[in-house]
Short mmCIF file of C-alpha atoms in Angstrom, two decimals:
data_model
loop_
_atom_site.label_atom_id
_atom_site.label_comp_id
_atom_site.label_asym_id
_atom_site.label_seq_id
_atom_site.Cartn_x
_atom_site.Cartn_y
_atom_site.Cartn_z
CA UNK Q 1 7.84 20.11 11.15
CA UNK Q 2 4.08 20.27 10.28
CA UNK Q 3 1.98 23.70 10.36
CA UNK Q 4 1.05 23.34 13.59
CA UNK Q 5 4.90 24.70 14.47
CA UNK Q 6 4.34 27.47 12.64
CA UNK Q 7 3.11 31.02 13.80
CA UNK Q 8 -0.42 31.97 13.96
CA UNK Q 9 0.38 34.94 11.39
CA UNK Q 10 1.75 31.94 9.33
CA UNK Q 11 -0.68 29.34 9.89
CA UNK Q 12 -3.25 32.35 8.71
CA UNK Q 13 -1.03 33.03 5.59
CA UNK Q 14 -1.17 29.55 4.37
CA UNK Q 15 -5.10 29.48 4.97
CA UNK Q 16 -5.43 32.63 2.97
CA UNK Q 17 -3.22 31.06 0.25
CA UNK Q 18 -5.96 28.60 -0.21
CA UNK Q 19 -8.84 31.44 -0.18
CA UNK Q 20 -6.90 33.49 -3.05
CA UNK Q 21 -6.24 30.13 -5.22
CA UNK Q 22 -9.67 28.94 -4.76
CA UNK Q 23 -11.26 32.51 -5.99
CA UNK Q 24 -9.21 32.56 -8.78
CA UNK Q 25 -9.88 28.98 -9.75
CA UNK Q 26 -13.43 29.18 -9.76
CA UNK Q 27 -13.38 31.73 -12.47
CA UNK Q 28 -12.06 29.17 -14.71
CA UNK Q 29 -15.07 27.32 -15.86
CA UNK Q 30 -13.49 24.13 -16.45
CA UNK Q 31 -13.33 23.41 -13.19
CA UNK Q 32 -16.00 21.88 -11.07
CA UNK Q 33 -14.32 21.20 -7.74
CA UNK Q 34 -10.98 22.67 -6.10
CA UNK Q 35 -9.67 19.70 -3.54
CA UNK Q 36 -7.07 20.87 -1.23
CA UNK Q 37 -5.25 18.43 1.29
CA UNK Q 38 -2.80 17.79 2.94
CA UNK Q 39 -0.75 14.73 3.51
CA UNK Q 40 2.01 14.43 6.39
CA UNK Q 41 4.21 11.56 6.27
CA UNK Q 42 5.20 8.79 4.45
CA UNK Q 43 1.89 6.06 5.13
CA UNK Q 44 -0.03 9.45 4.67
CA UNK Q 45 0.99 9.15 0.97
CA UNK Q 46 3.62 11.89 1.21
CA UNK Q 47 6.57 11.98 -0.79
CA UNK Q 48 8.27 15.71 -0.01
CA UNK Q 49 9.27 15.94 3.69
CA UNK Q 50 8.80 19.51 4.18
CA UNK Q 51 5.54 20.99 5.39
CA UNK Q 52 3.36 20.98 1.87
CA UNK Q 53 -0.06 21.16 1.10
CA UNK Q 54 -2.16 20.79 -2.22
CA UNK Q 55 -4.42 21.88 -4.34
CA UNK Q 56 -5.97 19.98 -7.15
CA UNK Q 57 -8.67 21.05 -9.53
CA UNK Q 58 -11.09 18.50 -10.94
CA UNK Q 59 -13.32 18.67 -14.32
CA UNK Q 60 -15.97 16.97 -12.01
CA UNK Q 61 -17.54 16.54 -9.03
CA UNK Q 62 -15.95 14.12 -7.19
CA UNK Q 63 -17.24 11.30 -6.17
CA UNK Q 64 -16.71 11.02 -2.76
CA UNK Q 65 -17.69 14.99 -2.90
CA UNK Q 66 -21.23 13.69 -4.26
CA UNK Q 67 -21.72 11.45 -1.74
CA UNK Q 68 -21.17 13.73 1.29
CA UNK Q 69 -23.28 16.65 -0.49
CA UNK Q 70 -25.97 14.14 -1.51
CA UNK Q 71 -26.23 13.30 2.38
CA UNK Q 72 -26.25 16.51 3.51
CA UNK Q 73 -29.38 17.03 1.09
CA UNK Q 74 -31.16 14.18 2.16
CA UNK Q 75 -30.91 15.18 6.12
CA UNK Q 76 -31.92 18.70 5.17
CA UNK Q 77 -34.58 17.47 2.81
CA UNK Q 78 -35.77 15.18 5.99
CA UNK Q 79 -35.20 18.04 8.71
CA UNK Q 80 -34.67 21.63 7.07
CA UNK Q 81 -31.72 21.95 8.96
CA UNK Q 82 -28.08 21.61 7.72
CA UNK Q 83 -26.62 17.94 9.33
CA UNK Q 84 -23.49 19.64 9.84
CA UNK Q 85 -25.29 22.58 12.18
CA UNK Q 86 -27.19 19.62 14.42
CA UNK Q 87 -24.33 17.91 14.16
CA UNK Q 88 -22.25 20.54 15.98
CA UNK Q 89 -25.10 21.25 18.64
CA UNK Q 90 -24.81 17.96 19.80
CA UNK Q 91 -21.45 17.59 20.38
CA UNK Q 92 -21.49 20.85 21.86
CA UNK Q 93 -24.30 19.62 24.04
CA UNK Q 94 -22.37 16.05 25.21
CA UNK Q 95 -19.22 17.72 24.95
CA UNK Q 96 -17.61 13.83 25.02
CA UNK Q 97 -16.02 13.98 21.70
CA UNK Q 98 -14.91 17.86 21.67
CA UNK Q 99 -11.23 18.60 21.25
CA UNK Q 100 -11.03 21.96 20.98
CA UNK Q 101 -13.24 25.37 20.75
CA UNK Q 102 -12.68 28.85 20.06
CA UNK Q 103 -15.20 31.58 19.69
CA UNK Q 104 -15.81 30.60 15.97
CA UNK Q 105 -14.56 26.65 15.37
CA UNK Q 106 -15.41 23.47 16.90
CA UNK Q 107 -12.75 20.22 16.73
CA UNK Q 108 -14.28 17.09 17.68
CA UNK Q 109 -13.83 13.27 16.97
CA UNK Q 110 -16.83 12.55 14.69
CA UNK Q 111 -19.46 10.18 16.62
CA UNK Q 112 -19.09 7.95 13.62
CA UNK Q 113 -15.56 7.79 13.64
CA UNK Q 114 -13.83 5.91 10.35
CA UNK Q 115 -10.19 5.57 12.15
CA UNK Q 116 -8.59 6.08 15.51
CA UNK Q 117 -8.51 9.82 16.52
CA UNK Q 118 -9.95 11.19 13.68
CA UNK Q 119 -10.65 14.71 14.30
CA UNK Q 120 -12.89 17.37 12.10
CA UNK Q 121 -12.87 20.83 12.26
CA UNK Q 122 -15.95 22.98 11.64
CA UNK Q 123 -17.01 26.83 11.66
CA UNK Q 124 -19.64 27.25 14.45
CA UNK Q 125 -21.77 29.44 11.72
CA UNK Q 126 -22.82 28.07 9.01
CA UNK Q 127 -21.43 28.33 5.94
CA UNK Q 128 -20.89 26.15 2.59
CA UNK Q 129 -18.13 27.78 0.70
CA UNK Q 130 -13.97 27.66 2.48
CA UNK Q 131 -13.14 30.76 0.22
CA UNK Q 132 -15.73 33.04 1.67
CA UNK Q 133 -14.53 33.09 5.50
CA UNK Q 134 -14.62 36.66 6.65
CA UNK Q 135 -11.42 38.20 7.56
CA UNK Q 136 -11.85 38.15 11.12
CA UNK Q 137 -12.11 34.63 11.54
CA UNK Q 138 -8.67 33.89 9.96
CA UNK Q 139 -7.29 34.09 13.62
CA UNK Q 140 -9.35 31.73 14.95
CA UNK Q 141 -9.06 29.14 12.64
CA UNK Q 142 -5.02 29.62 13.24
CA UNK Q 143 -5.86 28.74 16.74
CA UNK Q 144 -7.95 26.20 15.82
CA UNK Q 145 -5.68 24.09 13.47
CA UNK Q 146 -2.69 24.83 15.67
CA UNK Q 147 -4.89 23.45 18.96
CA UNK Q 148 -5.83 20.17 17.09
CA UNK Q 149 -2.58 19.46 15.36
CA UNK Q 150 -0.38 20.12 18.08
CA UNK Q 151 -2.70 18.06 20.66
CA UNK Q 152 -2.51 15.41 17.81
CA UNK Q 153 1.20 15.39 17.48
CA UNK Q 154 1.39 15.13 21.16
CA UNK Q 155 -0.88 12.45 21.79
CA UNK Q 156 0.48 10.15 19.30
CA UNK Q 157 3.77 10.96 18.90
CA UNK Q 158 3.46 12.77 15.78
CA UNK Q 159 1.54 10.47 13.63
CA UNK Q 160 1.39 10.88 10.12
CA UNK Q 161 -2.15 11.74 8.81
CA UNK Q 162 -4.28 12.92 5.55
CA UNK Q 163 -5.46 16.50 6.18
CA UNK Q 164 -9.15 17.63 4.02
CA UNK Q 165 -10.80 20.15 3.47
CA UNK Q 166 -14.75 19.60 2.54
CA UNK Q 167 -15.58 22.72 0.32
CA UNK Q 168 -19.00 22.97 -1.60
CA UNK Q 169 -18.08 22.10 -5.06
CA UNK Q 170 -17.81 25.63 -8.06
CA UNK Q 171 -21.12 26.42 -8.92
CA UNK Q 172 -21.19 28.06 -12.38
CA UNK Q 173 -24.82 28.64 -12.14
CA UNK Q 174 -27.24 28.03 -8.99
CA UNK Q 175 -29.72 26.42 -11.46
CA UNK Q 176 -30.80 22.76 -10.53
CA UNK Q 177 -28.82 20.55 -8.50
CA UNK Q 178 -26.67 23.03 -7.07
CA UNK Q 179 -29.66 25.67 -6.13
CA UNK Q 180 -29.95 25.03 -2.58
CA UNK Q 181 -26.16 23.36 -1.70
CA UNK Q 182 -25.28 26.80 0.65
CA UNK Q 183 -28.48 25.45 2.74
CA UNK Q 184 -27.61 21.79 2.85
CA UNK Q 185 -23.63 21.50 2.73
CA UNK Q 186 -21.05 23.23 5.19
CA UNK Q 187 -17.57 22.79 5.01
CA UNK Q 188 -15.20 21.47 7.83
CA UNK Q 189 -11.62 19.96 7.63
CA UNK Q 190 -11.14 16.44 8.10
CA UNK Q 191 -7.95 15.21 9.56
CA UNK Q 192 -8.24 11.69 9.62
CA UNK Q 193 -4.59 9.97 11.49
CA UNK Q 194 -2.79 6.70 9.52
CA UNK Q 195 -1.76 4.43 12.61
CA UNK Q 196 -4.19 1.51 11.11
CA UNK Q 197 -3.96 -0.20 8.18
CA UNK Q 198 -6.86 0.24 5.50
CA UNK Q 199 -7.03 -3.61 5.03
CA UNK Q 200 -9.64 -5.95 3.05
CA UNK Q 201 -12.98 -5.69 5.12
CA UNK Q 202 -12.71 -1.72 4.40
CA UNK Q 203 -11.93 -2.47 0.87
CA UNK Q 204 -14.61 -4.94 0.32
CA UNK Q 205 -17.51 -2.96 1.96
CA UNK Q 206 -16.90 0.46 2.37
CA UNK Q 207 -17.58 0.20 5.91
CA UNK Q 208 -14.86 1.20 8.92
CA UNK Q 209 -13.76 -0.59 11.81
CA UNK Q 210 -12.21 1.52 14.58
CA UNK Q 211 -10.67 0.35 17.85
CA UNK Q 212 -10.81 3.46 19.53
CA UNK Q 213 -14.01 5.07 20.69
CA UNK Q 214 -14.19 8.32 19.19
CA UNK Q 215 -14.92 9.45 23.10
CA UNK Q 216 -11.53 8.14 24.58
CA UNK Q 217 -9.62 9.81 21.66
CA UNK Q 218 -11.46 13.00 22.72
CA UNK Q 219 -10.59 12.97 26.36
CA UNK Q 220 -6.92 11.48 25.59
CA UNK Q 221 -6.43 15.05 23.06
CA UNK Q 222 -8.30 17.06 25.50
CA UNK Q 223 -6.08 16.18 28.51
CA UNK Q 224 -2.72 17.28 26.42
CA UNK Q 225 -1.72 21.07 27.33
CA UNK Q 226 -0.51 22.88 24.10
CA UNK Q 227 0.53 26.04 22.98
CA UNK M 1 4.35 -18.46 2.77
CA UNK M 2 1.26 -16.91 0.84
CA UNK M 3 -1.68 -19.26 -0.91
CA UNK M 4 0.48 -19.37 -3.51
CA UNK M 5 3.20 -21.83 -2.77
CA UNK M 6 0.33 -24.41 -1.36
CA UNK M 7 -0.22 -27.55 -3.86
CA UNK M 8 -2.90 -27.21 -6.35
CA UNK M 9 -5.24 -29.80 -4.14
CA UNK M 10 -4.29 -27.82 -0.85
CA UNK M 11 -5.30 -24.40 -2.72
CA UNK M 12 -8.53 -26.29 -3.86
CA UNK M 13 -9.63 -27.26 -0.59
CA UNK M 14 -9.11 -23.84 0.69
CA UNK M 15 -11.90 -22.31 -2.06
CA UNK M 16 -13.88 -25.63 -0.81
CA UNK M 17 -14.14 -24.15 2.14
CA UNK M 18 -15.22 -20.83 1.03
CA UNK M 19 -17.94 -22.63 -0.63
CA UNK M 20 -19.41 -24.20 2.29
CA UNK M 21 -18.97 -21.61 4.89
CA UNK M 22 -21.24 -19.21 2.44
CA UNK M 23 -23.65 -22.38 1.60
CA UNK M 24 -23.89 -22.64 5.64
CA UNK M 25 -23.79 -19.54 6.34
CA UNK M 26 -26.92 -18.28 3.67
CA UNK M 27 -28.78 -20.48 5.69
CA UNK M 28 -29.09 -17.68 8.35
CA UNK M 29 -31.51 -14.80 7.69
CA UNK M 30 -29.66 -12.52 9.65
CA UNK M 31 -26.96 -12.24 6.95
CA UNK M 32 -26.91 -9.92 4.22
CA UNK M 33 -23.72 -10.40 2.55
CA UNK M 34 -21.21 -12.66 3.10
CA UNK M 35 -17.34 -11.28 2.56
CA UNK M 36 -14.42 -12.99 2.16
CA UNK M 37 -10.54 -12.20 1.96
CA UNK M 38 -7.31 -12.01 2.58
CA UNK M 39 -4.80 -9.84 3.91
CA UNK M 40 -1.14 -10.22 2.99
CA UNK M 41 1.40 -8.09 4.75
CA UNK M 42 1.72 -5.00 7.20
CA UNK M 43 0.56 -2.83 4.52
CA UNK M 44 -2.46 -4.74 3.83
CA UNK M 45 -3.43 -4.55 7.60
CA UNK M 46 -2.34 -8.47 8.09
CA UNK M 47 -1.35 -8.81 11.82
CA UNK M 48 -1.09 -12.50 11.86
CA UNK M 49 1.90 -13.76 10.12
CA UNK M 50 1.00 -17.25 8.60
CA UNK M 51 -1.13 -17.52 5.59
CA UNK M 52 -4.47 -16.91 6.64
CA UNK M 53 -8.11 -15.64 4.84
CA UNK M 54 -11.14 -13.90 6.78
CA UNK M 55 -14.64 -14.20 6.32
CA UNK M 56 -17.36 -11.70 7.72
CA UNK M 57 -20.74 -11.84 7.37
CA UNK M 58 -22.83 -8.72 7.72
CA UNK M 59 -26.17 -7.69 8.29
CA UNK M 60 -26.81 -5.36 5.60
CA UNK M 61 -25.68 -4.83 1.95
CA UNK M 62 -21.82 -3.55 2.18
CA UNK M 63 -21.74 0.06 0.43
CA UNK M 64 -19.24 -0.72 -1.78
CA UNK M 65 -21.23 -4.30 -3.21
CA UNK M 66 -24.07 -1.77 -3.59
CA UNK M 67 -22.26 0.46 -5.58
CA UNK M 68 -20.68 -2.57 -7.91
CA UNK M 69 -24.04 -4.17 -7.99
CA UNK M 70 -25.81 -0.75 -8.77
CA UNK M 71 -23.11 0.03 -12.15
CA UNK M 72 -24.05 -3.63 -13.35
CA UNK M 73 -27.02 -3.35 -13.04
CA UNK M 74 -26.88 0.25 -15.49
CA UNK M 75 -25.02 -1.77 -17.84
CA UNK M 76 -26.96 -4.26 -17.48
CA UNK M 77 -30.09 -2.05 -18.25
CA UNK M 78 -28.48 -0.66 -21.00
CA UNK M 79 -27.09 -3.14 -23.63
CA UNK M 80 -28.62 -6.23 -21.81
CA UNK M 81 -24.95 -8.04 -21.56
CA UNK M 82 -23.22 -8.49 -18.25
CA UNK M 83 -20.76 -5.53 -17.71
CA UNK M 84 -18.05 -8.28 -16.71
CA UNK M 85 -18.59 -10.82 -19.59
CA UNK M 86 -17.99 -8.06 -22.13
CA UNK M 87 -15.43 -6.57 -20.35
CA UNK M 88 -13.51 -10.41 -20.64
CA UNK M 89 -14.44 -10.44 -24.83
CA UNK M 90 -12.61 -7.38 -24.87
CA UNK M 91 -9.69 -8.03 -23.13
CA UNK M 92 -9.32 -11.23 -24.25
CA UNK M 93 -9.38 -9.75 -27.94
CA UNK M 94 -7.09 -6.65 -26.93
CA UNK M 95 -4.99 -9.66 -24.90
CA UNK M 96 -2.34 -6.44 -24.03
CA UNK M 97 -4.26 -6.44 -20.49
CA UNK M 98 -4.28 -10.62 -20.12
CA UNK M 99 -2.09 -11.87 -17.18
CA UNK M 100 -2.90 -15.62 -17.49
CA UNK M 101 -5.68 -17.74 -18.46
CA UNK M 102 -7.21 -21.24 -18.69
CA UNK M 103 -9.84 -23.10 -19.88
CA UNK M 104 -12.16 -21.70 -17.17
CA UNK M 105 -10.34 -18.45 -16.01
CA UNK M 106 -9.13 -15.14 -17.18
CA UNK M 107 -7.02 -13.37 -14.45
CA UNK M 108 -5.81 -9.43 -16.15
CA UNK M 109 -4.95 -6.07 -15.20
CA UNK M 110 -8.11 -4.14 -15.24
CA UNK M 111 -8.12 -1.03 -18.26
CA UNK M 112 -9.58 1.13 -15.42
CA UNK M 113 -6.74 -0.02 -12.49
CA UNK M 114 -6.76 1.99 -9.48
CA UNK M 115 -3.37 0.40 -8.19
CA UNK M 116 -0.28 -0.40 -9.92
CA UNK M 117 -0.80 -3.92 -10.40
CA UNK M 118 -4.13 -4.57 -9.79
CA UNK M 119 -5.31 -7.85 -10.91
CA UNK M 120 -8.62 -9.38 -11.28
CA UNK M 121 -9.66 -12.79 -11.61
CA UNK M 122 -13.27 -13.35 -13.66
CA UNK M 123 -15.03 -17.11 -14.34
CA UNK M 124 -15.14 -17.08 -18.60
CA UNK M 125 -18.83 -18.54 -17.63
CA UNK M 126 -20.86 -16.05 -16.65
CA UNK M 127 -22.12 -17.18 -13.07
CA UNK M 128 -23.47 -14.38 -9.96
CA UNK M 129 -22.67 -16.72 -6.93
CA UNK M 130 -19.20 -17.85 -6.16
CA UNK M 131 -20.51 -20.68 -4.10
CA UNK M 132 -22.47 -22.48 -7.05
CA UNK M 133 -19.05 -23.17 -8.31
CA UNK M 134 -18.93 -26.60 -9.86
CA UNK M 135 -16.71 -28.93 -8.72
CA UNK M 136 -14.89 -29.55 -12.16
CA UNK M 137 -13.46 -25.73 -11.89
CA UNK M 138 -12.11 -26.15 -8.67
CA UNK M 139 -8.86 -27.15 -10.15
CA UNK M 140 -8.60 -24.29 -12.70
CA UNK M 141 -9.41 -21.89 -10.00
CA UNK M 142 -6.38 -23.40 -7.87
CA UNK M 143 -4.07 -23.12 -10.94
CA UNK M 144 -4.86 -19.60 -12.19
CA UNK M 145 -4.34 -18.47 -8.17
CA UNK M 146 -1.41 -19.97 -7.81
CA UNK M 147 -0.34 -18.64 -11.10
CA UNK M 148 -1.23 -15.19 -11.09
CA UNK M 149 -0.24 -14.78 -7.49
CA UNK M 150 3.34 -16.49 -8.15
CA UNK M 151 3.73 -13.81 -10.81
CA UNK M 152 2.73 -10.85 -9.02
CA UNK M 153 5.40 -11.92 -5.91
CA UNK M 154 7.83 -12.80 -8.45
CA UNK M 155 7.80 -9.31 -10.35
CA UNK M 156 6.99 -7.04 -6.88
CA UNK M 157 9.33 -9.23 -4.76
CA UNK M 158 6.13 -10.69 -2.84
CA UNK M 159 5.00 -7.61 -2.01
CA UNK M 160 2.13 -6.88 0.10
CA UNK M 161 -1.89 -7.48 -1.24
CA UNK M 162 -5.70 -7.17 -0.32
CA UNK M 163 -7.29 -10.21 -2.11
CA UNK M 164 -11.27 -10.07 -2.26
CA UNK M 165 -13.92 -11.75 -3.59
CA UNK M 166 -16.74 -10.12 -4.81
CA UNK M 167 -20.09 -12.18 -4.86
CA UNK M 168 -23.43 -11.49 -5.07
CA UNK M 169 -25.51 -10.96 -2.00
CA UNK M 170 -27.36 -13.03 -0.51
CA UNK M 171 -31.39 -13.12 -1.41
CA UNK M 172 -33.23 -14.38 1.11
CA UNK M 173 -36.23 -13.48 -1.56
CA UNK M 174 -36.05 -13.02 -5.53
CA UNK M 175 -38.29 -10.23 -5.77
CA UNK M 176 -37.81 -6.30 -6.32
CA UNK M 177 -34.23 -5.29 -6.63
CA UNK M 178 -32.69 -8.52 -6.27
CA UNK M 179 -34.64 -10.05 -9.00
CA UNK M 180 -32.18 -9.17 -11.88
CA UNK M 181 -29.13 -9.89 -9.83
CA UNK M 182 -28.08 -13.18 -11.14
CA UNK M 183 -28.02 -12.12 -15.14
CA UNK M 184 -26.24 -8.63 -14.49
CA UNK M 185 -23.51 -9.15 -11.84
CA UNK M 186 -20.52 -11.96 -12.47
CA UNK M 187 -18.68 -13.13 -9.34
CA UNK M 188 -14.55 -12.62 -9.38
CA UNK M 189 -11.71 -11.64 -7.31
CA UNK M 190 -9.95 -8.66 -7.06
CA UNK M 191 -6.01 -8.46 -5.95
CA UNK M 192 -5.00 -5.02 -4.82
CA UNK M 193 -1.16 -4.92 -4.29
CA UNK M 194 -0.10 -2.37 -1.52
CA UNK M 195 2.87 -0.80 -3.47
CA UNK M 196 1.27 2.57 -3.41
CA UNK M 197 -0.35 5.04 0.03
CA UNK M 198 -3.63 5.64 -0.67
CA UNK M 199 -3.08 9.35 0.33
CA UNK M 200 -5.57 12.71 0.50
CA UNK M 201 -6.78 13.17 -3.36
CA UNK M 202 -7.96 9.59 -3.00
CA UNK M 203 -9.50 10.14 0.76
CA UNK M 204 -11.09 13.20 -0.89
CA UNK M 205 -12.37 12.23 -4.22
CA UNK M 206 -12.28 8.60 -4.48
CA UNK M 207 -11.02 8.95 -7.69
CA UNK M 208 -7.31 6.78 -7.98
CA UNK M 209 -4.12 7.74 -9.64
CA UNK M 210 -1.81 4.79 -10.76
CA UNK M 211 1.56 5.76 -11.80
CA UNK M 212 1.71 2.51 -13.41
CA UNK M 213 -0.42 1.79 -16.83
CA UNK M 214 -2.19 -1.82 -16.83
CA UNK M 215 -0.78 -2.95 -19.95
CA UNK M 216 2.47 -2.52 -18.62
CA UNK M 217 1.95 -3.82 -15.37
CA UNK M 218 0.42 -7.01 -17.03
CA UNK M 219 3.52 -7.29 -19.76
CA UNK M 220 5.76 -7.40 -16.98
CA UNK M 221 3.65 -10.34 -14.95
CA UNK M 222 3.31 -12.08 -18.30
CA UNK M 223 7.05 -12.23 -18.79
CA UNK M 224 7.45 -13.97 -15.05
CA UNK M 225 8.02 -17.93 -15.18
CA UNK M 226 6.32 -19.43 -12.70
CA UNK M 227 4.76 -23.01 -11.61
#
C-alpha cells in the first residue's frame, strides 16, 4: 500500500501534516532546512513496510539544496524569469513529457531525466515555499499525487521509488543571499523510480545515464487509465 | 571471481593497462577526463558477471572531479599542503582508521565515510596523475588491492562494491585553472561497498549517514587474514 491507495481527504491530510510541521519548525531558529521524503520499498532505502513518510530538519543548507537554488539564481539572474516557470511552459507547450494536469499542478518526466520514469510534480503558479499552499489547492494536489503514483504503480508494476519534496530552505531573515530566493526558486516534488542501479560512472562524475527517453516514459504513464 | 583472487603479476598488468589506455587516450583533444572503474555485483549496477573494469572518457570535466578538485584546491590555498597528503600523516599517526599499508600505499577507512566500509586507497608519494605511475610501484599497488579487497570480501562475505579511481583531468594546456592542479590534488581510489540504499535524505541533501563508524569498520578489516 503506498498513498496513492489512499483517499483524496487522506492523501490531503498527510500533505497538510507536512504544512503544520514545517510552520512550526521554522520557528525554531536552529533550523535551516526542513527535508521531507519519502521512500517506498526496500532498494528505495526503506526499512518500515507501511506507508511512511519523513521529515528531517537540518542545521544547514543542504548541499544538494544549494546547488538546485544556486541554479535557479543563475537562470533568473540570466533571464528574470524563474527556470521552474519556463520550465513548465514548455512542457506545457510540447506536451511530450506531461503525465498528468489538473487546474493547479503539472506532472511531467523532466527533459533532463536522471533515471527511467522519473516524474516531478510542480504548482502551475509560482511559488517558493511548500508550507504556504492556499487551502484550496490541497484538492488538487490529492489528485495530482494520486494521478502520478497510481499511473506509476501501474506502469511498472509497483516499483519502489524515493519521493522529494524541493522546498526553499527557512529564511530567518531575507537579508543577503536569501533576499530574492521567492523570485528564483519554486518548489515541486521529485519522484525519482529505483529499477536501475546507481553504479560507478554516476558515482565517479555526477552525471546520469538513462535508458529511457524521458518522452516514452511520458506516453507509456499517460496511456494507463487510473482512478 | 573479483580482482582480488588474480596473482599479483595478473593484477599488475590489469593497472598496466589503465596506464596506457589514459596515456593513449590523452592523446585526443576531445577528452576531458578520463574515468575508470569497476562495478562488482547487482547492487553496484554490474550486469556482466565475470570480473570486468570500465573506462569512459568524457568530453567535459565530470561534476563530481570538479567538486573534489575545487575542495583541494581550498585546502590547497589555504595551508599550502595537499589536502590528501595530510590527511595520510594523520591517519597514519591516529593508525585507528589504517586498513593496510606498504612501502608505497596506505589503503584506510576515510574519518569522513559516507558508507559503512568505505575504503580508500592513497600513493604515500604525493603524485596528481595515476598514469605517471612508475613502474617499481606497480607491484605494491597489486598487493595492497589484493589485500584490502580480500579483507573487505572476507569480513562482508564478498559483498557488492563501486571501485573508482580518481585522477586528475586531463590538461590539454597548463594555464588558468589547471595550472595548480598537479601540487593540490593526489590521485587514489575509492571502494564504496553497496551494503547500504542510498535512500531520500541522501537524494535530497547529499549529505550521507553511515550506521557504521570508520574506526570500527577498519578494526574489523584489520583483524581479517588474508593473502
Amino acid at each position: 500500500v503506498g498513498i496513492e491507495d489512499l483517499s483524496y481527504d487522506q492523501i490531503a491530510d498527510v500533505n497538510k501534516v507536512f504544512v503544520s510541521r514545517i510552520r512550526d519548525l521554522k520557528n525554531d531558529s536552529r533550523f535551516k532546512y526542513i527535508l521531507i521524503f519519502r521512500n517506498y520499498g526496500q532498494r528505495a532505502g526503506a526499512v518500515i513496510p507501511h506507508p511512511h513518510s519523513q521529515l528531517i530538519a537540518t542545521p544547514i543548507t543542504p548541499k544538494r539544496v544549494m546547488e538546485e537554488l544556486r541554479g535557479a539564481r543563475r537562470y533568473y539572474s540570466f533571464r528574470s524569469r524563474c527556470v521552474f516557470c519556463d520550465m513548465m511552459s514548455e512542457e506545457s507547450e510540447a506536451k511530450e513529457r506531461v503525465v498528468y494536469e489538473n487546474s493547479q499542478f503539472l506532472s511531467f518526466c523532466p527533459y533532463a531525466s536522471r533515471f527511467p520514469f522519473e516524474i516531478w510534480i510542480v504548482p502551475k503558479i509560482h511559488a517558493s515555499d511548500f508550507e504556504n499552499i492556499e487551502e484550496s489547492a490541497m484538492f488538487e494536489l490529492a489528485d495530482v499525487l494520486k494521478a502520478t503514483l497510481q499511473k506509476l504503480k501501474k506502469a511498472l508494476n509497483e516499483p519502489d521509488y524515493n519521493f522529494i519534496l524541493h522546498t526553499a530552505p527557512v529564511r530567518h531573515s531575507r537579508n543577503g543571499s536569501w533576499a530574492t530566493i521567492d523570485k528564483e526558486f519554486h518548489w515541486h516534488i521529485e519522484i525519482m523510480p529505483r529499477i536501475t542501479y546507481v553504479a560507478g560512472f554516476e558515482w565517479g562524475t555526477g552525471f546520469y545515464k538513462n535508458p529511457t527517453p524521458p518522452e516514452e516514459a511520458a506516453k507509456y504513464l499517460r496511456k494507463m487509465d487510473v482512478l
